[in-house]
Amino acid sequence: AQTVTQSQPEMSVQEAETVTLSCTYDTSESDYYLFWYKQPPSRQMILVIRQEAYKQQNATENRFSVNFQKAAKSFSLKISDSQLGDAAMYFCAYRSLNTGNQFYFGTGTSLTVIP
Amino acid sequence: EAQVTQNPRYLITVTGKKLTVTCSQNMNHEYMSWYRQDPGLGLRQIYYSMNVEVTDKGDVPEGYKVSRKEKRNFPLILESPSPNQTSLYFCASSSAGRVDEQFFGPGTRLTVL
């Protein structure tokens, strides 16, 4: 089975600064998707950004961007110009295309934004 | 309003007493899934369904059952709950073309004594 590892249980960032959340994964597959989800205190999960493994170009969504290193199996999330509303738990996730669309999530990183 | 609803939101029960957590979505989504969230373990997928009458095991299916008789509903059944099933449960749905854009329900906090 695939595994997703987030080695930073907690992170903090000053408002307006940049922070990078780390994620590594283990897989023998060549085709898959990677995601970052945000879970605010309301507990609703929100898709932040998605990366297809076959694409070399790093995905970007406004202030959110990823650094996808396929050979290293690394998928970090960079949040620029951090805002108070960015405070949440962030989950890295992997979606298998070979095992019927099964998802694997990391353990999460709790991000605090300091005013 | 497009949404995924779960009931109940909170449940305290005892070991061995069968229970069902309902999940319903109003977006005509094909893909539905159940997760449990535990501290230090993140989200783990229990079961998922690509369409009516099609269900597959996720990472941690033991002790759970699901059914998908209607497209909008995907109940999670615990035939004989045990304390290790105490957790926060999420239902999610998405369209077949955008499986990763999962809409999550508000969660169900289950405690098994």
mmCIF file of C-alpha atoms in Angstrom:
data_model
loop_
_atom_site.group_PDB
_atom_site.id
_atom_site.type_symbol
_atom_site.label_atom_id
_atom_site.label_comp_id
_atom_site.label_asym_id
_atom_site.label_seq_id
_atom_site.Cartn_x
_atom_site.Cartn_y
_atom_site.Cartn_z
ATOM 1 C CA ALA A 1 0.000 0.000 0.000
ATOM 2 C CA GLN A 2 1.044 3.546 -0.572
ATOM 3 C CA THR A 3 2.145 5.663 2.373
ATOM 4 C CA VAL A 4 2.107 9.403 2.797
ATOM 5 C CA THR A 5 4.332 11.039 5.402
ATOM 6 C CA GLN A 6 4.081 14.511 6.836
ATOM 7 C CA SER A 7 6.974 14.973 9.217
ATOM 8 C CA GLN A 8 5.885 18.346 10.610
ATOM 9 C CA PRO A 9 2.988 17.937 13.069
ATOM 10 C CA GLU A 10 2.919 21.693 13.679
ATOM 11 C CA MET A 11 4.161 24.774 11.874
ATOM 12 C CA SER A 12 3.772 28.488 12.431
ATOM 13 C CA VAL A 13 4.221 31.506 10.206
ATOM 14 C CA GLN A 14 3.984 35.251 10.583
ATOM 15 C CA GLU A 15 1.180 36.901 8.716
ATOM 16 C CA ALA A 16 2.300 37.960 5.209
ATOM 17 C CA GLU A 17 5.299 35.627 5.322
ATOM 18 C CA THR A 18 5.874 32.411 3.383
ATOM 19 C CA VAL A 19 5.756 28.910 4.791
ATOM 20 C CA THR A 20 6.476 25.508 3.285
ATOM 21 C CA LEU A 21 4.827 22.306 4.422
ATOM 22 C CA SER A 22 6.583 19.029 3.651
ATOM 23 C CA CYS A 23 5.199 15.771 2.340
ATOM 24 C CA THR A 24 6.848 12.602 1.118
ATOM 25 C CA TYR A 25 5.214 9.491 -0.209
ATOM 26 C CA ASP A 26 6.105 5.967 -1.106
ATOM 27 C CA THR A 27 4.754 4.238 -4.182
ATOM 28 C CA SER A 28 5.760 1.879 -6.940
ATOM 29 C CA GLU A 29 3.191 3.323 -9.306
ATOM 30 C CA SER A 30 4.018 5.717 -12.108
ATOM 31 C CA ASP A 31 0.615 7.325 -12.575
ATOM 32 C CA TYR A 32 -1.104 8.999 -9.651
ATOM 33 C CA TYR A 33 -2.340 12.305 -8.306
ATOM 34 C CA LEU A 34 -1.179 14.248 -5.304
ATOM 35 C CA PHE A 35 -3.192 16.782 -3.340
ATOM 36 C CA TRP A 36 -3.123 19.176 -0.488
ATOM 37 C CA TYR A 37 -6.322 19.517 1.513
ATOM 38 C CA LYS A 38 -7.075 22.122 4.144
ATOM 39 C CA GLN A 39 -9.169 21.379 7.210
ATOM 40 C CA PRO A 40 -10.118 24.542 9.144
ATOM 41 C CA PRO A 41 -11.630 24.406 12.634
ATOM 42 C CA SER A 42 -15.031 23.851 11.061
ATOM 43 C CA ARG A 43 -13.689 20.390 10.103
ATOM 44 C CA GLN A 44 -14.807 20.659 6.496
ATOM 45 C CA MET A 45 -12.090 19.482 4.128
ATOM 46 C CA ILE A 46 -11.211 21.798 1.272
ATOM 47 C CA LEU A 47 -9.119 20.895 -1.764
ATOM 48 C CA VAL A 48 -6.255 23.389 -2.012
ATOM 49 C CA ILE A 49 -4.208 22.143 -4.928
ATOM 50 C CA ARG A 50 -3.749 19.116 -7.158
ATOM 51 C CA GLN A 51 -0.749 17.722 -9.051
ATOM 52 C CA GLU A 52 -0.776 15.046 -11.721
ATOM 53 C CA ALA A 53 2.296 12.833 -11.543
ATOM 54 C CA TYR A 54 2.844 12.885 -15.301
ATOM 55 C CA LYS A 55 3.128 16.663 -15.336
ATOM 56 C CA GLN A 56 6.569 18.107 -14.677
ATOM 57 C CA GLN A 57 5.278 21.600 -14.147
ATOM 58 C CA ASN A 58 4.471 22.449 -10.552
ATOM 59 C CA ALA A 59 0.832 23.309 -9.866
ATOM 60 C CA THR A 60 -0.074 26.792 -8.664
ATOM 61 C CA GLU A 61 -3.312 28.188 -7.258
ATOM 62 C CA ASN A 62 -3.036 31.849 -6.340
ATOM 63 C CA ARG A 63 -0.907 32.027 -3.171
ATOM 64 C CA PHE A 64 -0.486 28.251 -3.044
ATOM 65 C CA SER A 65 2.128 26.386 -5.035
ATOM 66 C CA VAL A 66 3.801 23.023 -4.848
ATOM 67 C CA ASN A 67 7.298 21.708 -5.351
ATOM 68 C CA PHE A 68 6.835 18.282 -6.887
ATOM 69 C CA GLN A 69 9.955 16.127 -7.057
ATOM 70 C CA LYS A 70 8.832 12.825 -8.574
ATOM 71 C CA ALA A 71 12.149 11.021 -8.321
ATOM 72 C CA ALA A 72 12.508 12.023 -4.687
ATOM 73 C CA LYS A 73 8.805 11.337 -4.036
ATOM 74 C CA SER A 74 8.441 14.708 -2.431
ATOM 75 C CA PHE A 75 5.469 17.074 -2.644
ATOM 76 C CA SER A 76 5.762 20.236 -0.565
ATOM 77 C CA LEU A 77 3.220 23.047 -0.318
ATOM 78 C CA LYS A 78 4.298 26.681 -0.275
ATOM 79 C CA ILE A 79 1.912 29.299 1.040
ATOM 80 C CA SER A 80 2.918 32.832 0.144
ATOM 81 C CA ASP A 81 1.680 36.007 1.821
ATOM 82 C CA SER A 82 0.137 33.966 4.627
ATOM 83 C CA GLN A 83 -3.216 35.155 5.916
ATOM 84 C CA LEU A 84 -5.022 34.521 9.175
ATOM 85 C CA GLY A 85 -7.574 32.457 7.271
ATOM 86 C CA ASP A 86 -4.844 30.038 6.246
ATOM 87 C CA ALA A 87 -4.678 28.684 9.782
ATOM 88 C CA ALA A 88 -5.832 25.093 9.583
ATOM 89 C CA MET A 89 -4.749 21.484 9.473
ATOM 90 C CA TYR A 90 -3.214 20.616 6.110
ATOM 91 C CA PHE A 91 -3.274 17.109 4.737
ATOM 92 C CA CYS A 92 -1.184 15.765 1.914
ATOM 93 C CA ALA A 93 -2.954 13.033 -0.036
ATOM 94 C CA TYR A 94 -2.220 10.497 -2.752
ATOM 95 C CA ARG A 95 -4.734 9.043 -5.140
ATOM 96 C CA SER A 96 -3.975 5.765 -6.797
ATOM 97 C CA LEU A 97 -5.078 5.279 -10.369
ATOM 98 C CA ASN A 98 -4.286 1.591 -10.321
ATOM 99 C CA THR A 99 -6.335 0.536 -7.317
ATOM 100 C CA GLY A 100 -9.689 1.999 -8.182
ATOM 101 C CA ASN A 101 -9.316 5.573 -7.068
ATOM 102 C CA GLN A 102 -8.295 4.852 -3.513
ATOM 103 C CA PHE A 103 -6.990 7.782 -1.469
ATOM 104 C CA TYR A 104 -4.163 7.813 1.076
ATOM 105 C CA PHE A 105 -3.713 10.726 3.467
ATOM 106 C CA GLY A 106 -0.828 11.882 5.575
ATOM 107 C CA THR A 107 -1.141 12.588 9.285
ATOM 108 C CA GLY A 108 -1.527 16.318 8.809
ATOM 109 C CA THR A 109 0.352 19.511 9.684
ATOM 110 C CA SER A 110 -1.308 22.052 11.932
ATOM 111 C CA LEU A 111 -0.513 25.559 10.678
ATOM 112 C CA THR A 112 -0.739 28.562 12.963
ATOM 113 C CA VAL A 113 -0.638 32.055 11.496
ATOM 114 C CA ILE A 114 0.694 34.684 13.881
ATOM 115 C CA PRO A 115 -0.707 38.203 13.459
ATOM 116 C CA GLU B 1 -27.245 24.378 -1.627
ATOM 117 C CA ALA B 2 -24.810 21.674 -2.683
ATOM 118 C CA GLN B 3 -23.853 19.650 0.338
ATOM 119 C CA VAL B 4 -23.023 16.358 1.964
ATOM 120 C CA THR B 5 -24.983 15.635 5.098
ATOM 121 C CA GLN B 6 -24.203 13.126 7.809
ATOM 122 C CA ASN B 7 -26.337 11.914 10.670
ATOM 123 C CA PRO B 8 -25.928 11.785 13.518
ATOM 124 C CA ARG B 9 -23.258 14.410 14.141
ATOM 125 C CA TYR B 10 -22.477 13.008 17.578
ATOM 126 C CA LEU B 11 -23.095 9.525 18.928
ATOM 127 C CA ILE B 12 -22.155 7.752 22.120
ATOM 128 C CA THR B 13 -22.913 4.051 22.161
ATOM 129 C CA VAL B 14 -21.850 0.827 23.826
ATOM 130 C CA THR B 15 -19.840 -2.097 22.569
ATOM 131 C CA GLY B 16 -21.785 -4.458 20.337
ATOM 132 C CA LYS B 17 -24.814 -2.277 19.667
ATOM 133 C CA LYS B 18 -25.300 -2.044 15.921
ATOM 134 C CA LEU B 19 -25.378 1.445 14.482
ATOM 135 C CA THR B 20 -25.659 3.196 11.152
ATOM 136 C CA VAL B 21 -24.248 6.564 10.167
ATOM 137 C CA THR B 22 -26.070 7.991 7.206
ATOM 138 C CA CYS B 23 -24.520 10.026 4.413
ATOM 139 C CA SER B 24 -26.412 11.816 1.688
ATOM 140 C CA GLN B 25 -25.336 14.135 -1.113
ATOM 141 C CA ASN B 26 -27.441 16.293 -3.412
ATOM 142 C CA MET B 27 -24.924 16.854 -6.198
ATOM 143 C CA ASN B 28 -25.593 13.709 -8.236
ATOM 144 C CA HIS B 29 -22.039 12.570 -7.540
ATOM 145 C CA GLU B 30 -20.923 9.132 -8.575
ATOM 146 C CA TYR B 31 -18.030 8.771 -6.144
ATOM 147 C CA MET B 32 -18.647 8.505 -2.412
ATOM 148 C CA SER B 33 -16.293 7.565 0.352
ATOM 149 C CA TRP B 34 -15.983 7.102 4.103
ATOM 150 C CA TYR B 35 -12.964 8.119 6.162
ATOM 151 C CA ARG B 36 -12.041 8.008 9.797
ATOM 152 C CA GLN B 37 -9.780 10.592 11.372
ATOM 153 C CA ASP B 38 -7.700 9.764 14.411
ATOM 154 C CA PRO B 39 -5.024 11.858 16.134
ATOM 155 C CA GLY B 40 -1.580 11.047 14.804
ATOM 156 C CA LEU B 41 -3.002 8.852 12.051
ATOM 157 C CA GLY B 42 -4.655 11.409 9.807
ATOM 158 C CA LEU B 43 -7.506 10.348 7.559
ATOM 159 C CA ARG B 44 -7.833 6.750 6.581
ATOM 160 C CA GLN B 45 -10.211 5.549 3.925
ATOM 161 C CA ILE B 46 -12.670 2.884 5.032
ATOM 162 C CA TYR B 47 -14.755 2.184 1.938
ATOM 163 C CA TYR B 48 -15.511 3.949 -1.298
ATOM 164 C CA SER B 49 -18.009 3.586 -4.087
ATOM 165 C CA MET B 50 -17.700 4.559 -7.714
ATOM 166 C CA ASN B 51 -21.411 4.184 -8.384
ATOM 167 C CA VAL B 52 -24.606 2.438 -7.354
ATOM 168 C CA GLU B 53 -24.015 -1.162 -6.276
ATOM 169 C CA VAL B 54 -20.235 -0.734 -6.669
ATOM 170 C CA THR B 55 -18.210 -0.591 -3.462
ATOM 171 C CA ASP B 56 -14.541 -1.192 -2.702
ATOM 172 C CA LYS B 57 -12.498 -1.567 0.443
ATOM 173 C CA GLY B 58 -10.195 1.216 1.473
ATOM 174 C CA ASP B 59 -7.308 1.013 3.865
ATOM 175 C CA VAL B 60 -9.207 0.084 7.025
ATOM 176 C CA PRO B 61 -12.463 -1.728 6.182
ATOM 177 C CA GLU B 62 -12.450 -4.218 9.057
ATOM 178 C CA GLY B 63 -15.484 -3.881 11.292
ATOM 179 C CA TYR B 64 -17.444 -1.771 8.817
ATOM 180 C CA LYS B 65 -20.017 -2.356 6.127
ATOM 181 C CA VAL B 66 -21.428 -0.066 3.483
ATOM 182 C CA SER B 67 -24.101 -0.182 0.845
ATOM 183 C CA ARG B 68 -24.873 1.926 -2.199
ATOM 184 C CA LYS B 69 -28.424 1.180 -3.233
ATOM 185 C CA GLU B 70 -29.119 4.739 -4.306
ATOM 186 C CA LYS B 71 -26.771 7.220 -5.885
ATOM 187 C CA ARG B 72 -27.301 9.889 -3.243
ATOM 188 C CA ASN B 73 -26.896 7.709 -0.140
ATOM 189 C CA PHE B 74 -23.936 5.821 1.249
ATOM 190 C CA PRO B 75 -24.558 4.608 4.817
ATOM 191 C CA LEU B 76 -21.779 3.304 7.047
ATOM 192 C CA ILE B 77 -22.780 0.349 9.200
ATOM 193 C CA LEU B 78 -21.032 -0.890 12.310
ATOM 194 C CA GLU B 79 -22.543 -4.291 13.050
ATOM 195 C CA SER B 80 -20.784 -4.732 16.400
ATOM 196 C CA PRO B 81 -18.953 -1.558 17.377
ATOM 197 C CA SER B 82 -15.865 -1.773 19.537
ATOM 198 C CA PRO B 83 -13.970 0.936 21.462
ATOM 199 C CA ASN B 84 -11.235 1.038 18.815
ATOM 200 C CA GLN B 85 -13.831 2.406 16.420
ATOM 201 C CA THR B 86 -14.151 5.543 18.487
ATOM 202 C CA SER B 87 -13.221 8.205 15.961
ATOM 203 C CA LEU B 88 -14.296 11.143 13.836
ATOM 204 C CA TYR B 89 -15.910 9.933 10.635
ATOM 205 C CA PHE B 90 -16.223 11.832 7.382
ATOM 206 C CA CYS B 91 -18.276 11.078 4.332
ATOM 207 C CA ALA B 92 -17.221 12.606 1.023
ATOM 208 C CA SER B 93 -18.511 12.725 -2.522
ATOM 209 C CA SER B 94 -17.267 13.843 -5.909
ATOM 210 C CA SER B 95 -18.121 13.518 -9.551
ATOM 211 C CA ALA B 96 -16.600 10.721 -11.584
ATOM 212 C CA GLY B 97 -14.714 13.216 -13.711
ATOM 213 C CA ARG B 98 -13.230 15.084 -10.727
ATOM 214 C CA VAL B 99 -12.803 12.449 -8.084
ATOM 215 C CA ASP B 100 -10.193 14.459 -6.225
ATOM 216 C CA GLU B 101 -12.495 17.427 -5.680
ATOM 217 C CA GLN B 102 -14.175 15.730 -2.807
ATOM 218 C CA PHE B 103 -16.936 17.497 -0.936
ATOM 219 C CA PHE B 104 -16.757 16.445 2.678
ATOM 220 C CA GLY B 105 -19.569 16.188 5.145
ATOM 221 C CA PRO B 106 -19.388 17.888 8.546
ATOM 222 C CA GLY B 107 -18.182 14.770 10.326
ATOM 223 C CA THR B 108 -19.661 12.384 12.878
ATOM 224 C CA ARG B 109 -18.008 12.082 16.277
ATOM 225 C CA LEU B 110 -18.515 8.485 17.462
ATOM 226 C CA THR B 111 -17.653 7.225 20.909
ATOM 227 C CA VAL B 112 -17.942 3.514 21.685
ATOM 228 C CA LEU B 113 -17.843 2.688 25.385
#
